[in-house]
Amino acid sequence: MMQTRLLRLGAALAACVPMSAWAQSADPHRWQLNMGKGVTPMAHNAYNTHMWGLWMCVVIGVIVFGAMFYALFAFRKSKGAVAAKFSHNTKAEIIWTVIPILILVVLTIPTIRNLIYVYDTGESALTVRITGYQWMWKYDYLAENIDVTSRLSKQSNDIRQSGKDARSFNDSTYLLDVDHPLVLPVNTKIRFVVTADDVIHSWWVPAFGLKQDAIPGIVNEAWVNIEQPGIYRGQCAELCGKDHGFMPIVVKAVTMEEYKAWVAEQKAAKAAATTPPATAPAAAD
């Protein structure tokens, strides 16, 4: 009876989340216990370092708990074991001090290497300035002289202001979609310069292994090299006011050919918008 109730409870909780919302590229999956591998070298490094540390902790746990349970059973009172009378053991204290230090030193090596790698923005093929506003993002493609303002999509905004239960709309990207995504080419090192116009924001895309604070008056740097085309979603990760939860991030990763076509389209649209309309010649008297 209890098992049936638990299964029903689990099914009810699962129904609260649209199935298709978990099908986005590189997003978490139901019952996923481990962190994702991501789609950038930076994300892969974070995953590998995490796994290295995890298995080291598993080995330490097996040794420690194995020794503990062995001592509990092999030297129990019913077998006539008598507790030792000493209070200190210099050799043991040296061992359990030196070994953790060595473990920390070993873990420090890949950590420092990855930190240096994370902040190396050299040899970038493209630079995008990311500016956080209350409550939207602006992307300036510095070399292309084009910019994109990215706000919460109209559909998500209408749902949140409808006063109804958002689940009844069956929108798999509710609060995770925008009107204009950040379009980037794959297999290209892209440098980000991140800042803010008003308060502190934080640009975060989990699949990229990247979270960078956007601080007014300060320019932070980051970079990505996206390996696979797709749609990658994130959110502002710094509490920035009443609409903090309504400024999602959507990155559309495309091939270089598609990216160049998109840039040409944006430039043409910008030129058309800034060109004054032609005036008809004055009629002769």
Coordinates of C-alpha atoms in Angstrom, one line a residue:
M1 CA 0.0 0.0 0.0
M2 CA 2.8 2.4 1.0
Q3 CA 4.7 1.5 -2.2
T4 CA 1.6 2.4 -4.3
R5 CA 1.2 5.7 -2.6
L6 CA 4.9 6.6 -3.2
L7 CA 4.6 5.7 -6.9
R8 CA 1.5 7.9 -7.2
L9 CA 3.3 10.7 -5.5
G10 CA 6.3 10.4 -7.8
A11 CA 4.0 10.4 -10.9
A12 CA 2.2 13.5 -9.6
L13 CA 5.5 15.3 -9.1
A14 CA 6.8 14.3 -12.6
A15 CA 3.6 15.6 -14.2
C16 CA 4.4 19.0 -12.9
V17 CA 7.3 19.3 -15.4
P18 CA 6.6 19.1 -19.1
M19 CA 8.3 16.2 -20.7
S20 CA 9.6 18.1 -23.7
A21 CA 11.3 20.7 -21.4
W22 CA 13.9 18.1 -20.6
A23 CA 14.7 17.2 -24.2
Q24 CA 16.7 20.3 -25.0
S25 CA 20.3 19.8 -26.1
A26 CA 22.7 19.2 -23.2
D27 CA 20.1 19.9 -20.6
P28 CA 19.6 17.8 -17.4
H29 CA 17.5 14.7 -17.6
R30 CA 15.1 13.2 -15.0
W31 CA 16.7 11.3 -12.3
Q32 CA 20.1 12.5 -13.4
L33 CA 22.5 12.3 -10.4
N34 CA 25.8 13.4 -12.0
M35 CA 26.7 16.8 -13.6
G36 CA 26.5 17.0 -17.3
K37 CA 29.4 16.9 -19.7
G38 CA 28.4 20.0 -21.6
V39 CA 29.3 21.0 -25.1
T40 CA 32.5 23.1 -24.6
P41 CA 36.1 22.2 -23.6
M42 CA 35.6 24.3 -20.5
A43 CA 32.6 22.2 -19.5
H44 CA 34.5 19.0 -20.2
N45 CA 37.3 20.1 -18.0
A46 CA 35.0 20.8 -15.2
Y47 CA 33.3 17.4 -15.6
N48 CA 36.6 15.5 -15.7
T49 CA 37.9 17.4 -12.6
H50 CA 34.7 16.6 -10.8
M51 CA 34.9 12.9 -11.7
W52 CA 38.5 12.7 -10.6
G53 CA 37.6 14.2 -7.2
L54 CA 34.5 12.1 -6.9
W55 CA 36.4 8.8 -7.4
M56 CA 39.1 9.9 -5.1
C57 CA 36.5 10.5 -2.4
V58 CA 35.0 7.1 -3.2
V59 CA 38.4 5.4 -2.6
I60 CA 39.0 7.3 0.6
G61 CA 35.4 6.4 1.8
V62 CA 35.9 2.7 1.1
I63 CA 39.3 2.7 3.0
V64 CA 38.0 4.7 6.0
F65 CA 34.7 2.9 6.4
G66 CA 36.3 -0.5 5.6
A67 CA 38.8 0.1 8.4
M68 CA 36.1 1.3 10.7
F69 CA 33.8 -1.7 10.2
Y70 CA 36.7 -4.1 10.3
A71 CA 37.7 -2.7 13.7
L72 CA 34.1 -2.9 15.0
F73 CA 33.7 -6.6 14.1
A74 CA 37.2 -7.9 14.6
F75 CA 37.9 -6.2 17.9
R76 CA 34.5 -6.3 19.6
K77 CA 34.1 -6.8 23.3
S78 CA 32.4 -10.2 22.9
K79 CA 35.6 -11.5 21.3
G80 CA 37.6 -10.4 24.4
A81 CA 39.2 -7.4 22.8
V82 CA 40.6 -4.9 25.3
A83 CA 40.9 -1.2 24.5
A84 CA 44.4 0.2 24.4
K85 CA 45.4 2.7 27.0
F86 CA 47.4 5.2 24.9
S87 CA 46.0 8.7 24.1
H88 CA 48.4 9.8 21.3
N89 CA 50.3 8.1 18.5
T90 CA 52.8 10.4 16.9
K91 CA 53.3 8.2 13.8
A92 CA 49.5 7.9 13.2
E93 CA 49.0 11.7 13.5
I94 CA 51.8 12.4 11.0
I95 CA 50.3 9.9 8.6
W96 CA 46.8 11.3 8.7
T97 CA 48.1 14.8 8.4
V98 CA 50.5 14.2 5.5
I99 CA 48.2 12.1 3.4
P100 CA 45.4 14.7 3.2
I101 CA 48.0 17.4 2.3
L102 CA 49.3 15.2 -0.5
I103 CA 45.7 14.6 -1.8
L104 CA 45.0 18.4 -1.8
V105 CA 48.3 19.1 -3.7
V106 CA 47.4 16.5 -6.3
L107 CA 43.9 18.0 -6.7
T108 CA 45.3 21.5 -6.9
I109 CA 47.3 20.7 -10.1
P110 CA 44.4 20.1 -12.5
T111 CA 42.4 22.9 -10.7
I112 CA 45.0 25.5 -11.4
R113 CA 45.6 24.3 -14.9
N114 CA 41.8 24.6 -15.6
L115 CA 41.6 28.0 -14.1
I116 CA 44.4 29.3 -16.3
Y117 CA 42.7 27.7 -19.3
V118 CA 39.3 29.3 -18.4
Y119 CA 40.7 32.8 -18.4
D120 CA 42.8 32.5 -21.6
T121 CA 40.8 34.5 -24.1
G122 CA 43.6 34.9 -26.6
E123 CA 43.3 33.9 -30.2
S124 CA 39.6 34.5 -30.3
A125 CA 37.9 34.7 -33.7
L126 CA 34.9 36.7 -32.5
T127 CA 34.2 39.1 -29.6
V128 CA 30.7 39.7 -28.2
R129 CA 29.9 42.2 -25.5
I130 CA 27.2 41.0 -23.2
T131 CA 25.4 43.7 -21.2
G132 CA 22.8 43.0 -18.5
Y133 CA 19.9 45.2 -18.0
Q134 CA 16.8 45.1 -15.8
W135 CA 15.6 42.7 -17.2
M136 CA 17.1 41.7 -20.5
W137 CA 20.4 41.1 -22.2
K138 CA 22.0 43.0 -25.0
Y139 CA 24.6 41.4 -27.3
D140 CA 27.0 43.5 -29.3
Y141 CA 29.0 41.8 -32.1
L142 CA 31.9 44.2 -32.0
A143 CA 33.6 43.3 -35.3
E144 CA 30.3 43.1 -37.2
N145 CA 28.9 46.4 -35.8
I146 CA 25.5 44.7 -35.1
D147 CA 23.6 44.3 -31.8
V148 CA 20.7 42.2 -30.5
T149 CA 18.5 42.9 -27.6
S150 CA 17.2 39.6 -26.0
R151 CA 14.0 39.7 -23.9
L152 CA 11.7 37.1 -22.4
S153 CA 9.5 35.8 -25.3
K154 CA 6.0 37.3 -25.7
Q155 CA 4.4 33.9 -25.2
S156 CA 6.1 33.3 -21.8
N157 CA 5.4 36.8 -20.8
D158 CA 1.7 36.5 -21.6
I159 CA 1.5 33.2 -19.7
R160 CA 3.1 34.6 -16.6
Q161 CA 0.7 37.6 -16.6
S162 CA -2.4 35.6 -17.4
G163 CA -3.1 34.7 -13.7
K164 CA -3.6 31.1 -14.7
D165 CA -1.6 28.0 -13.8
A166 CA 1.3 28.0 -16.2
R167 CA 1.2 24.2 -16.5
S168 CA -2.2 24.4 -18.2
F169 CA -0.5 26.0 -21.2
N170 CA 1.8 23.0 -21.9
D171 CA 4.6 25.3 -22.9
S172 CA 7.9 23.3 -22.7
T173 CA 10.1 26.5 -22.8
Y174 CA 8.0 28.6 -20.4
L175 CA 10.4 31.3 -18.9
L176 CA 13.2 29.8 -20.9
D177 CA 12.6 31.4 -24.3
V178 CA 13.5 34.8 -25.7
D179 CA 12.4 36.9 -28.7
H180 CA 16.0 37.2 -30.1
P181 CA 18.6 34.5 -29.2
L182 CA 22.4 35.0 -29.2
V183 CA 23.5 33.4 -32.5
L184 CA 27.1 32.0 -32.5
P185 CA 29.1 29.7 -34.8
V186 CA 30.3 26.3 -33.7
N187 CA 33.9 25.2 -33.5
T188 CA 35.0 28.8 -33.1
K189 CA 36.7 30.4 -30.1
I190 CA 34.4 33.3 -29.0
R191 CA 35.4 35.9 -26.5
F192 CA 32.8 37.5 -24.2
V193 CA 33.2 40.8 -22.5
V194 CA 30.6 40.9 -19.8
T195 CA 29.2 44.0 -18.0
A196 CA 26.0 45.5 -16.7
D197 CA 24.2 48.8 -17.0
D198 CA 22.3 49.0 -13.7
V199 CA 22.8 46.3 -11.1
I200 CA 24.8 43.1 -10.8
H201 CA 23.6 40.3 -13.1
S202 CA 25.2 36.9 -14.0
W203 CA 25.3 35.3 -17.4
W204 CA 25.0 31.5 -17.0
V205 CA 24.6 28.7 -19.5
P206 CA 25.1 25.3 -17.8
A207 CA 25.9 23.4 -21.1
F208 CA 28.9 25.8 -21.6
G209 CA 30.3 25.3 -18.1
L210 CA 30.2 29.1 -17.9
K211 CA 28.9 31.6 -15.4
Q212 CA 30.2 35.1 -15.5
D213 CA 29.1 38.1 -13.3
A214 CA 28.0 41.2 -15.1
I215 CA 28.9 44.2 -12.9
P216 CA 28.3 47.9 -13.6
G217 CA 31.5 49.7 -14.3
I218 CA 33.5 46.4 -14.5
V219 CA 34.3 44.3 -17.6
N220 CA 34.8 40.6 -17.0
E221 CA 36.0 38.3 -19.7
A222 CA 35.1 34.7 -20.7
W223 CA 35.1 32.5 -23.8
V224 CA 33.4 29.5 -25.3
N225 CA 34.0 27.1 -28.2
I226 CA 30.8 25.3 -28.8
E227 CA 31.2 21.9 -30.3
Q228 CA 27.7 21.0 -31.4
P229 CA 25.0 23.0 -33.2
G230 CA 21.8 23.4 -31.1
I231 CA 19.8 25.5 -28.7
Y232 CA 21.4 26.1 -25.3
R233 CA 19.5 27.8 -22.5
G234 CA 20.4 29.5 -19.3
Q235 CA 19.3 32.2 -16.9
C236 CA 20.5 35.2 -14.9
A237 CA 22.2 33.6 -11.9
E238 CA 22.4 36.8 -9.7
L239 CA 19.3 38.2 -7.9
C240 CA 18.8 41.5 -9.8
G241 CA 15.4 42.7 -8.8
K242 CA 11.7 41.8 -9.1
D243 CA 11.9 40.3 -12.6
H244 CA 15.2 38.4 -12.0
G245 CA 13.4 35.2 -12.9
F246 CA 12.2 36.5 -16.3
M247 CA 15.5 37.2 -18.1
P248 CA 16.5 33.9 -19.6
I249 CA 19.4 33.3 -22.0
V250 CA 19.1 31.4 -25.3
V251 CA 22.1 30.7 -27.5
K252 CA 21.6 29.3 -31.0
A253 CA 24.7 27.6 -32.1
V254 CA 24.9 27.2 -35.9
T255 CA 27.5 26.3 -38.6
M256 CA 29.9 29.0 -39.8
E257 CA 28.0 29.2 -43.1
E258 CA 24.7 29.8 -41.3
Y259 CA 26.3 32.3 -39.0
K260 CA 27.7 34.3 -41.9
A261 CA 24.3 34.3 -43.6
W262 CA 22.6 35.5 -40.4
V263 CA 25.2 38.3 -40.0
A264 CA 24.5 39.4 -43.6
E265 CA 20.8 39.4 -42.9
Q266 CA 21.2 41.5 -39.8
K267 CA 23.4 44.0 -41.6
A268 CA 21.0 44.3 -44.4
A269 CA 18.1 44.9 -42.0
K270 CA 20.1 47.5 -40.1
A271 CA 21.0 49.3 -43.4
A272 CA 17.4 49.4 -44.5
A273 CA 16.3 50.8 -41.1
T274 CA 18.8 53.6 -41.2
T275 CA 18.4 54.6 -44.9
P276 CA 16.0 57.5 -45.3
P277 CA 13.1 57.0 -47.7
A278 CA 13.7 58.4 -51.2
T279 CA 11.7 61.6 -52.0
A280 CA 10.0 62.1 -55.3
P281 CA 11.4 64.9 -57.5
A282 CA 9.5 68.2 -57.5
A283 CA 7.2 68.7 -60.4
A284 CA 8.3 71.3 -63.0
D285 CA 6.2 74.5 -63.3

